[in-house]
CSV table of C-alpha atoms in Angstrom, one decimal:
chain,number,residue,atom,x,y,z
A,175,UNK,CA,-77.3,-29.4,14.0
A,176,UNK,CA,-75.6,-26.3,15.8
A,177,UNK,CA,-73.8,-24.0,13.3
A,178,UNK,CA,-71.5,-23.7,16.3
A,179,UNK,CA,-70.2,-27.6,15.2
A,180,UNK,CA,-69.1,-25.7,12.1
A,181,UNK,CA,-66.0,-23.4,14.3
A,182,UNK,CA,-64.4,-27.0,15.5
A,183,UNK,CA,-64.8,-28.5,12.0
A,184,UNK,CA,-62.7,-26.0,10.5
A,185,UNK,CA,-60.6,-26.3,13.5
A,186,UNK,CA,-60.3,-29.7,13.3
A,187,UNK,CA,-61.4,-30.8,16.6
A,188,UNK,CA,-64.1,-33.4,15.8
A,189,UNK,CA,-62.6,-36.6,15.9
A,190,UNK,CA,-66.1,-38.9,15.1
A,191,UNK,CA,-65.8,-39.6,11.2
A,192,UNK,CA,-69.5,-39.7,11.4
A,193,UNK,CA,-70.2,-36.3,12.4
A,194,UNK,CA,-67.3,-34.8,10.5
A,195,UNK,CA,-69.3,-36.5,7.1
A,196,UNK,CA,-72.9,-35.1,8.6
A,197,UNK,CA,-71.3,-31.5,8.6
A,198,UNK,CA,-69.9,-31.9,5.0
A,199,UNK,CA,-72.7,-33.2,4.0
A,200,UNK,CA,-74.6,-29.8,5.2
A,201,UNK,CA,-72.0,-27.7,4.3
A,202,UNK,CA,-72.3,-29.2,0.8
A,203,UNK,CA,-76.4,-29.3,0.4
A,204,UNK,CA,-77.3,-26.3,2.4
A,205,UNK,CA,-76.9,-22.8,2.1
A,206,UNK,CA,-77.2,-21.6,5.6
A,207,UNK,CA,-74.3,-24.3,6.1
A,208,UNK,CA,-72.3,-23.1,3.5
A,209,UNK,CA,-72.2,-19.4,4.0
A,210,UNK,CA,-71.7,-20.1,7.3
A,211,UNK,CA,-68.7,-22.6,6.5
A,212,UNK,CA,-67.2,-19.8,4.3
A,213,UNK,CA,-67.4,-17.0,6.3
A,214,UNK,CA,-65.9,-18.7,9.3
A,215,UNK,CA,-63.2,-20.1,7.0
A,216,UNK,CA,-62.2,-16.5,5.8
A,217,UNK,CA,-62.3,-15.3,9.3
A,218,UNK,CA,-59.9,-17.8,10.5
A,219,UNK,CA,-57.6,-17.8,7.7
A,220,UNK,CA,-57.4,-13.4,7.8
A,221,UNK,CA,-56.5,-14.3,11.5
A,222,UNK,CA,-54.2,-17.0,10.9
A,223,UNK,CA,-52.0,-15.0,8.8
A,224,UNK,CA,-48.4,-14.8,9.8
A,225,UNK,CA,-46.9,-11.5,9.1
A,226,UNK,CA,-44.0,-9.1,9.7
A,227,UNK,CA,-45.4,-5.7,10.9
A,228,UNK,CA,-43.5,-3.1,8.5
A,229,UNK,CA,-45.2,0.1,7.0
A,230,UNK,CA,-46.3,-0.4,3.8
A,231,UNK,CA,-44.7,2.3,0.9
A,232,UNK,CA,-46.8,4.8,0.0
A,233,UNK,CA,-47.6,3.5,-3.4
A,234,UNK,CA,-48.7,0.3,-2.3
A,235,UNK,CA,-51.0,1.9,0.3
A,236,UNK,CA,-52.7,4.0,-2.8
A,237,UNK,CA,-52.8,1.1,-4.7
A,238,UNK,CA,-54.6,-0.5,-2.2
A,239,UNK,CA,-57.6,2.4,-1.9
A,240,UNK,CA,-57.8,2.5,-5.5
A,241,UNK,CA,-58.7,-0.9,-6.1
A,242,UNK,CA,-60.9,-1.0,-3.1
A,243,UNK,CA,-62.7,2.1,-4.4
A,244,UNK,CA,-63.4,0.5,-7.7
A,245,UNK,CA,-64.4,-2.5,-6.4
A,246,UNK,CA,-67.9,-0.3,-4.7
A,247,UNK,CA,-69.5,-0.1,-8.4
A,248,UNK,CA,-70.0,-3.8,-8.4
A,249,UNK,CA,-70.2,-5.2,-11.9
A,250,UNK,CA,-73.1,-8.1,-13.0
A,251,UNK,CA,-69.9,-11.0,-13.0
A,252,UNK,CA,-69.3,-13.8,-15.4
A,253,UNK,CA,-69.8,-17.3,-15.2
A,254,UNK,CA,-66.5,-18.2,-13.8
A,255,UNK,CA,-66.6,-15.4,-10.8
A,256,UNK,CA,-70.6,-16.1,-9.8
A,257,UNK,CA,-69.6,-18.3,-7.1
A,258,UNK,CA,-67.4,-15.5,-5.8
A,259,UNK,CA,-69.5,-12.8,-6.7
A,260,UNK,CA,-72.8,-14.1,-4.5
A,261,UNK,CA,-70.3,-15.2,-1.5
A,262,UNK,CA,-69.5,-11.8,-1.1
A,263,UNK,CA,-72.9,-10.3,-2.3
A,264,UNK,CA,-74.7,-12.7,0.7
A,265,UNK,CA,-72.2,-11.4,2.9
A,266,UNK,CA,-73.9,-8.0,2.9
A,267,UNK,CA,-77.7,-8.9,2.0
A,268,UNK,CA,-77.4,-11.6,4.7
A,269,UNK,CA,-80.1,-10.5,7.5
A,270,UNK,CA,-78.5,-12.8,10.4
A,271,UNK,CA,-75.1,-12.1,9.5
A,272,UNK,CA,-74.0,-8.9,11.2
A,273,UNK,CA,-73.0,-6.0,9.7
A,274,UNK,CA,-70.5,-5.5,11.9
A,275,UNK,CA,-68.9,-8.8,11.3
A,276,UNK,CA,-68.5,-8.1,7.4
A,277,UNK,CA,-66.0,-4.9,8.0
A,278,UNK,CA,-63.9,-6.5,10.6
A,279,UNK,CA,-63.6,-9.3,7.5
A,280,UNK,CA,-62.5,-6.7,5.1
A,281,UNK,CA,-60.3,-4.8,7.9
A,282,UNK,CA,-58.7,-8.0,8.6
A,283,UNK,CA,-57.6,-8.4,4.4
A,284,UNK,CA,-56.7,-5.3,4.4
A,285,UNK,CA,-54.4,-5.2,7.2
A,286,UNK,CA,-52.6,-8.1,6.0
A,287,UNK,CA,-52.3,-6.4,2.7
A,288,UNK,CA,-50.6,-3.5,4.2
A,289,UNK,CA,-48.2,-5.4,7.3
A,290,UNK,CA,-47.5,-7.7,4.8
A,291,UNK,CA,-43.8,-8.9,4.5
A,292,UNK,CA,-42.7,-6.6,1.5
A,293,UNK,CA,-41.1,-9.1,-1.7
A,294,UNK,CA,-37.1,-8.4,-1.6
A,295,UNK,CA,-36.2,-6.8,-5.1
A,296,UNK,CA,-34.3,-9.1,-7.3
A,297,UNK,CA,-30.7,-9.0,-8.3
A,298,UNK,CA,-29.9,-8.4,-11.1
A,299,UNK,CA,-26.5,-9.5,-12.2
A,300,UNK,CA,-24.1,-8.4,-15.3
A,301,UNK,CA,-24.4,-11.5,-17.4
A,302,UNK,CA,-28.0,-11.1,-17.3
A,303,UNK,CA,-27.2,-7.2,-19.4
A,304,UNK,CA,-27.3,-8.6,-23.1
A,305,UNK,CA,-28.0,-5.8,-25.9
A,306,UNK,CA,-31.2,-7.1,-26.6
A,307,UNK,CA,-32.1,-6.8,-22.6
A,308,UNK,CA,-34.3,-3.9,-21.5
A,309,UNK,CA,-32.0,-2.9,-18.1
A,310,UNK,CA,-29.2,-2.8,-20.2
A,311,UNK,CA,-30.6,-0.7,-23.4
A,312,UNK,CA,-31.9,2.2,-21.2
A,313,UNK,CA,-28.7,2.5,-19.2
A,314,UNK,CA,-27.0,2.6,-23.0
A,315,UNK,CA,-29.4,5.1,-24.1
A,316,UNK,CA,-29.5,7.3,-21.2
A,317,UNK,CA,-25.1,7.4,-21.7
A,318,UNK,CA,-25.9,8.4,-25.4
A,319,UNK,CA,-28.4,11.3,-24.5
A,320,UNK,CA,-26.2,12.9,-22.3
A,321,UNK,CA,-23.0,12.5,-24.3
A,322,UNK,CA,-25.2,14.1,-27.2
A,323,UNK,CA,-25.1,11.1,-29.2
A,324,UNK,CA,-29.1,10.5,-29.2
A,325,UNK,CA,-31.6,13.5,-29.7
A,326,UNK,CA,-35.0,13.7,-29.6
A,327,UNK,CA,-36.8,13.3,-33.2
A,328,UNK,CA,-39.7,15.8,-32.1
A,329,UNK,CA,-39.3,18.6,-29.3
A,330,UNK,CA,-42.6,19.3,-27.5
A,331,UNK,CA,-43.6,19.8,-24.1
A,332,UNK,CA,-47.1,18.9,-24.4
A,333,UNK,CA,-47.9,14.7,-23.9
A,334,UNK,CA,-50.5,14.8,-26.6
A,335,UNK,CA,-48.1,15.9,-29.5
A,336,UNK,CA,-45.9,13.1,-28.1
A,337,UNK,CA,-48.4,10.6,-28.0
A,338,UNK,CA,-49.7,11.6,-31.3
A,339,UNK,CA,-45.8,11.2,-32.8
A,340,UNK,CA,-45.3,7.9,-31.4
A,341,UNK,CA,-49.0,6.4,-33.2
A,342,UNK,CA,-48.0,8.0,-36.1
A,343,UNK,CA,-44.3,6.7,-36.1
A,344,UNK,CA,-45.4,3.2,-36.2
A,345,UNK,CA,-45.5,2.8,-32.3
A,346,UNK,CA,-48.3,-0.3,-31.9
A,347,UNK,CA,-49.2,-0.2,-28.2
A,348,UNK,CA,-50.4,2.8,-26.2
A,349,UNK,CA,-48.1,5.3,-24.7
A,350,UNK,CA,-48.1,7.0,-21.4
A,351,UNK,CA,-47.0,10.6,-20.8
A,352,UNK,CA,-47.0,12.2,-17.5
A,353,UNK,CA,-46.3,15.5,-16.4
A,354,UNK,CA,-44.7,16.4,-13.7
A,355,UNK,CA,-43.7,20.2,-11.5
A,356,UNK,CA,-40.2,19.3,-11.4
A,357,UNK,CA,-39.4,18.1,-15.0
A,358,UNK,CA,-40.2,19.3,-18.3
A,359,UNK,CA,-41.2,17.6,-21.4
A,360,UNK,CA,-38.1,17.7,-23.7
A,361,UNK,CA,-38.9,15.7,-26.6
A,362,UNK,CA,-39.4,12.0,-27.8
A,363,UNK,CA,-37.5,9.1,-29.7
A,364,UNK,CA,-39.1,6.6,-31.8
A,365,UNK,CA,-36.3,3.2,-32.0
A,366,UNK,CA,-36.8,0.2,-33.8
A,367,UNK,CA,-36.0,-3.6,-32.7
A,368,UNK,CA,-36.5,-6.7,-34.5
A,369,UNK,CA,-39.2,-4.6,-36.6
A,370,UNK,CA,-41.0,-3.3,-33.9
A,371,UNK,CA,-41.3,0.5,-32.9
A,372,UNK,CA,-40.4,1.3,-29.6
A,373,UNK,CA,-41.3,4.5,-27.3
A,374,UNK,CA,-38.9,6.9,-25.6
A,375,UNK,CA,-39.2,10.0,-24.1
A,376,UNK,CA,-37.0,12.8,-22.3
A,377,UNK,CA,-38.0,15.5,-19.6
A,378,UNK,CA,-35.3,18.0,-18.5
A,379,UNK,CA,-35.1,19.7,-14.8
A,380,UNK,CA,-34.2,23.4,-14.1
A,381,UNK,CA,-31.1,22.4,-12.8
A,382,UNK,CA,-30.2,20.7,-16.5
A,383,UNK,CA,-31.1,17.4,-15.4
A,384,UNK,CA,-32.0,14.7,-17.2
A,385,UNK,CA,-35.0,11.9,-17.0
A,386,UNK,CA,-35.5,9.6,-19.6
A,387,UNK,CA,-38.2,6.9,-19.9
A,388,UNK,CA,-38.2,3.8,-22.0
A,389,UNK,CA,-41.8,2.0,-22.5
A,390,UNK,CA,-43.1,-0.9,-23.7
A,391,UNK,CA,-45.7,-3.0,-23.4
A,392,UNK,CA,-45.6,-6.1,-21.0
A,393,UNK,CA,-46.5,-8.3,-23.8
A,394,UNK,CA,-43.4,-7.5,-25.4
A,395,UNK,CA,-41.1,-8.2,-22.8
A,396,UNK,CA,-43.2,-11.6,-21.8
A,397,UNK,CA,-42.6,-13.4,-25.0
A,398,UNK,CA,-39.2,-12.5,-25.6
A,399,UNK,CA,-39.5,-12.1,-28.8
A,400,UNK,CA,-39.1,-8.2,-29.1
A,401,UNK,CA,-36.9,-7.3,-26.0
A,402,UNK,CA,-36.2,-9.1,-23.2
A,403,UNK,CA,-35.8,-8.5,-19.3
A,404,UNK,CA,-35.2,-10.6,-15.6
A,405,UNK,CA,-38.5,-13.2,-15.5
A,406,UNK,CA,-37.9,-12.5,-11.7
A,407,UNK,CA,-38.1,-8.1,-12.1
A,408,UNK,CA,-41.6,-8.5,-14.2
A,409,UNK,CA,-42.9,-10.5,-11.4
A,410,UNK,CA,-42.1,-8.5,-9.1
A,411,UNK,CA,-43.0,-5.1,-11.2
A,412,UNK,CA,-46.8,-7.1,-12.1
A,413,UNK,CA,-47.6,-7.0,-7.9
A,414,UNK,CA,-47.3,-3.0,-7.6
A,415,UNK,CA,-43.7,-2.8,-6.6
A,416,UNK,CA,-40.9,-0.2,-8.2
A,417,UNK,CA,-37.1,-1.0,-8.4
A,418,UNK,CA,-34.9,1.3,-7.8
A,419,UNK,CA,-30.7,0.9,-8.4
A,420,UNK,CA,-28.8,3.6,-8.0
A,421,UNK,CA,-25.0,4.2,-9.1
A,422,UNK,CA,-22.1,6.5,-10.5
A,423,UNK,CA,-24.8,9.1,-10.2
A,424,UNK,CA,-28.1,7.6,-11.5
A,425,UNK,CA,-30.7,6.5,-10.6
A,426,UNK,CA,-32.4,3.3,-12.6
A,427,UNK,CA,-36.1,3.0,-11.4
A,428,UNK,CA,-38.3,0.5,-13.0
A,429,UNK,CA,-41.9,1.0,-13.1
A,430,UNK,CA,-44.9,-1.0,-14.4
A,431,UNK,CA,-47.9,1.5,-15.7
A,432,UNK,CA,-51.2,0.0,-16.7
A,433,UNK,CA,-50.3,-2.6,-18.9
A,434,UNK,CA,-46.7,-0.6,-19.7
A,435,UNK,CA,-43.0,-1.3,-18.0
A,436,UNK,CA,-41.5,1.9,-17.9
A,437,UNK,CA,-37.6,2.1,-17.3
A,438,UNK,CA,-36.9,5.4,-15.9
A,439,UNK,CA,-33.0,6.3,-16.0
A,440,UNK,CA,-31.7,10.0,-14.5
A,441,UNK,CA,-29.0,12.1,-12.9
A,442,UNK,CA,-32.1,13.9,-11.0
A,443,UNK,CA,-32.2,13.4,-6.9
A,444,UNK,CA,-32.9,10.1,-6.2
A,445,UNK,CA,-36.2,11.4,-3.6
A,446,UNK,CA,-37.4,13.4,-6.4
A,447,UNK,CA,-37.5,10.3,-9.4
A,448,UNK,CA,-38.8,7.6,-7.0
A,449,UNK,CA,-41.8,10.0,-5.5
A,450,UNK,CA,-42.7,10.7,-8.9
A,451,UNK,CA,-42.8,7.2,-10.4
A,452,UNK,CA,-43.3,5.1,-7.5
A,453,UNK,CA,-46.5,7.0,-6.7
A,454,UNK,CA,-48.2,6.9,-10.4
């Protein structure tokens, strides 16, 4: 049978039952069939893909090369990704299947990934602000830092010493501390909620300005159990996106890091705090 039959079956224009079941069939007992069947398929789908042409932020783009640069040091994969994995190994070992063919695949994801429609922030309302709510502690503790009522427990400028005080102050998940030309490390906080210790730490500009970051890990936020925050602001910090709310001055950025969300609250510029953030 002509692997050309294969282009209207995926495009739906056989209309005899019999040969439509004959193609199955092959697609489902052959190889040849089948790699054929899913190439095509991820061809036409790449194509298909209905999308609003907008330039993609900066971070996104990085994020983008950096997860396409590790994916070149392929990994032996598990049981549940094999079917995956020797799809897209064949595509490359295949000797009739072009080269050629295989980066206008990958051109074609990653052009959707970039033009894609970027997800609208969510909005947070007031009600949503109760004490035990993430947004609404760091905008609390910010106020209290620069009205003097909160100081740091340790000052140091270097992220080791701070790491090293938040382990040793009962802190359970792994902190992140990075530097920065524009800020200085001030100093660090160590809080505790519900019995857990919770990380917080404090760079200071030349100008006397003030950026303050409060981290936890995602696991603490996802059970709710610890400290809580918008169901609808994790989604949408777990696919690569920062928000950013500005007002009376500040700017409220939030940030997720690794396996961290990082609230980020500062009278610095606005340009300065989301380039810095944003783009780690």
């Amino acid at each position: 049978m002509n692997k050309e039959l294969i282009t209207a079956y995926i495009d739906n224009e056989i209309k005899e039952a019999s040969i439509k079941d004959e193609i199955k069939h092959l697609i489902d007992v052959d190889p040849e069939y089948r790699f054929e069947y899913q190439v095509q398929s991820l061809v036409k789908k790449a194509a298909r893909e209905k999308y609003k042409r907008q330039q993609a932020p900066e971070h996104l783009r990085q994020r983008i090369i950096n997860q396409i640069a590790s994916e070149i040091n392929v990994k032996t994969p598990s049981r549940s990704s094999e079917k995956e994995f020797s799809f897209w190994a064949g595509l490359f070992s295949k000797p009739a299947f072009s080269f050629a063919t295989a980066i206008i695949i990958i051109i074609s994801v990653v052009l959707i990934l970039f033009n894609r429609t970027p997800q609208q922030p969510p909005v947070i309302s007031e009600d949503q602000l109760t004490p035990d709510n993430m947004f609404y502690q760091a905008q609390n503790n910010f106020e209290a830092i620069i009205q003097g009522k909160l100081a740091p427990q340790i000052i140091a400028d270097n992220p080791e010493t701070i790491q090293q005080f938040f382990q040793t102050s009962g802190v359970k998940y792994s902190t992140l501390i990075p530097t920065f030309k524009e800020w200085k490390l001030l100093g660090a906080v160590v809080s505790e909620d519900k019995g857990e210790k919770l990380a917080h730490h404090v760079y200071i500009g030349k100008k006397g300005e003030i950026v303050y970051v409060f981290q936890v890990d995602e696991s603490y936020l996802k059970s709710h159990e610890i400290i809580s925050l918008d169901e609808n602001l994790i989604e949408y910090l777990d696919q690569g996106n920062c928000y950013i709310k500005t007002e009376n001055q500040k700017v409220l950025l939030f940030k997720k890091i690794d396996h961290n969300i990082c609230a980020i609250v500062s009278n610095a510029p606005l340009q300065e705090v989301q380039n810095n953030f944003c783009n780690i």
